[in-house]
Coordinates of C-alpha atoms in Angstrom, one line a residue:
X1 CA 73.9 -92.2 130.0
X2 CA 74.5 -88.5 129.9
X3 CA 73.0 -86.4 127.0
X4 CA 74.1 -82.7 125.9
X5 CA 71.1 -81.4 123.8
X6 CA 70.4 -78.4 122.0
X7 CA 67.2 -77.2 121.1
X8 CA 65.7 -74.8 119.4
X9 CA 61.6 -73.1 120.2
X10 CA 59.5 -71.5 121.6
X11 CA 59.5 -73.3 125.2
X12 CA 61.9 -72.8 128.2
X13 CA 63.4 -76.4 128.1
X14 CA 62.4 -76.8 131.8
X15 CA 58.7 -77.3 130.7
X16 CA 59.0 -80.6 129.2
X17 CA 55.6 -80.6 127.8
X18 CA 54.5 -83.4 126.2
X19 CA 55.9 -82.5 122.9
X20 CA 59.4 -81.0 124.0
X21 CA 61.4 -83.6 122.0
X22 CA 60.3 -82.1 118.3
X23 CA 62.4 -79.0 119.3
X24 CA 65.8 -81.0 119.9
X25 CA 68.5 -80.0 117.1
X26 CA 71.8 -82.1 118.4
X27 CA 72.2 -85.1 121.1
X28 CA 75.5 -85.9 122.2
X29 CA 75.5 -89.0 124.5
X30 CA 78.7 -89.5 127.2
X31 CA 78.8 -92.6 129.8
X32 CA 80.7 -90.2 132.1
X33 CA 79.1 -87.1 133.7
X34 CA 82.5 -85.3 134.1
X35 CA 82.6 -85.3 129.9
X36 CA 79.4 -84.2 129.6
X37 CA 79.8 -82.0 132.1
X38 CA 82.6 -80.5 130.0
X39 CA 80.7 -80.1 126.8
X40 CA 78.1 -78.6 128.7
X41 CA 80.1 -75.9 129.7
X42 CA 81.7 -75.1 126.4
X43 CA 78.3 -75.0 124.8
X44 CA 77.2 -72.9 127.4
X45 CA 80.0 -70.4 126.9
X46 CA 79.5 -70.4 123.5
X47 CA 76.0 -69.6 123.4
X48 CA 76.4 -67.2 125.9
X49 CA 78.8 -65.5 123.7
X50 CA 76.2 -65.5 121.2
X51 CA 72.9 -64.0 122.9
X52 CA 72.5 -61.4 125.2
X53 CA 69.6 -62.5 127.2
X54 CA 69.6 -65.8 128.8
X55 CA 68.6 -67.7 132.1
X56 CA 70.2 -70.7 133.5
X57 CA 69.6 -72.9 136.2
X58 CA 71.7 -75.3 138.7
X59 CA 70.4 -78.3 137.4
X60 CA 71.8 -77.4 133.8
X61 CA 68.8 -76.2 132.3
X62 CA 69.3 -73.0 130.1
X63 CA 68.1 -71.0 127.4
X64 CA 69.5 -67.8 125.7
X65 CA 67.4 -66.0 123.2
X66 CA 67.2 -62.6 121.1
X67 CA 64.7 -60.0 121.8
X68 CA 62.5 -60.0 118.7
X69 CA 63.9 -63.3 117.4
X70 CA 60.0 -64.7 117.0
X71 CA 58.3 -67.7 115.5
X72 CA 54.8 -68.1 114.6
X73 CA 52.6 -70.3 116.7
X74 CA 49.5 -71.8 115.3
X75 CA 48.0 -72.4 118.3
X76 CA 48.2 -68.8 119.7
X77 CA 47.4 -67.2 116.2
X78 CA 50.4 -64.8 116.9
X79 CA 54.2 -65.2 117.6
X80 CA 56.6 -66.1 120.5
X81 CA 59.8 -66.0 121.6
X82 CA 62.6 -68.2 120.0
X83 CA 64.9 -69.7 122.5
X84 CA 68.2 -71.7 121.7
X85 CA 68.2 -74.3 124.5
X86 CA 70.8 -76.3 126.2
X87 CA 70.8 -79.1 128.7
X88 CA 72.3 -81.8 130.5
X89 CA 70.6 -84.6 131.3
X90 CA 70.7 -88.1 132.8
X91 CA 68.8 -90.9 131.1
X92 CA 66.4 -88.4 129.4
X93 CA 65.4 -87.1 132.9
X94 CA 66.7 -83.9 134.9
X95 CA 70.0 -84.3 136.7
X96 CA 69.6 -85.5 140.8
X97 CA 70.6 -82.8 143.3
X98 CA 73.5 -83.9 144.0
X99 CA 75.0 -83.2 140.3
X100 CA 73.2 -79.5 140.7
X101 CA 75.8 -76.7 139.5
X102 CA 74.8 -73.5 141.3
X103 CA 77.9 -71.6 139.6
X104 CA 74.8 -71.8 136.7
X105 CA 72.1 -70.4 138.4
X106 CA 72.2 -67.5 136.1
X107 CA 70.3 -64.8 134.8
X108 CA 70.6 -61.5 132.6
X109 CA 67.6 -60.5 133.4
X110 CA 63.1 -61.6 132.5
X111 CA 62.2 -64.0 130.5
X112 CA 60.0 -62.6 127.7
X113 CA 56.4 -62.5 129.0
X114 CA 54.4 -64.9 127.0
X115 CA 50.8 -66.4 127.0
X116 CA 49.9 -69.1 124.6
X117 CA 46.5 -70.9 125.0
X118 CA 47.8 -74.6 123.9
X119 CA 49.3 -75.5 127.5
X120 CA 47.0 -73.8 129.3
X121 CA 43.6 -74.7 128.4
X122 CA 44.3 -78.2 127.3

């Protein structure tokens, strides 16, 4: 089972801290990579069209964000960046390496720099 998720918060979706689910906004399930595949890409256009900033990797990982689009985080005392995430995945895990997309290894430019105490000092 492939899954197209969006997400929306204040962690890169490649983290997949412990919590990560509690930021997912839509799922959309396909029994064939190729569709999902295909949604993948449109969402991906369409956010893309949306925010200037993003970052995007081959194994269709990516999240686009607006500089001083921030939401408060309690553990930090102080706010963070808001990203609008997308990703493919397989079974709830990260895709093999041999469904990799490097035409989506992309970047338009640094992540926000960021430093909150709750994954660090757990």
């Amino acid at each position: 089972m492939y899954r197209v998720i969006t997400m929306s918060g204040y962690d890169e979706p490649w983290w997949f801290f412990e919590d990560w689910q509690k930021d997912i906004q839509s799922v959309e399930e396909y029994e064939n990579f190729y569709q999902a595949l295909k949604k993948y890409k449109s969402e991906w256009l369409k956010m893309a069209r949306n925010y200037k900033e993003f970052k995007s990797q081959d194994d269709l990982l990516a999240a686009f964000w607006k500089k001083g689009d921030e939401i408060w985080c309690e553990e930090c005392a102080g706010y963070l960046q808001r990203y609008q995430s997308l990703m493919l995945l397989e079974d709830w895990h990260v895709l093999p390496a041999d469904k990799k997309r490097w035409a989506y290894r992309r970047s338009s430019g640094e992540l926000p720099s960021k430093f909150c105490k709750k994954h660090w000092y757990e």
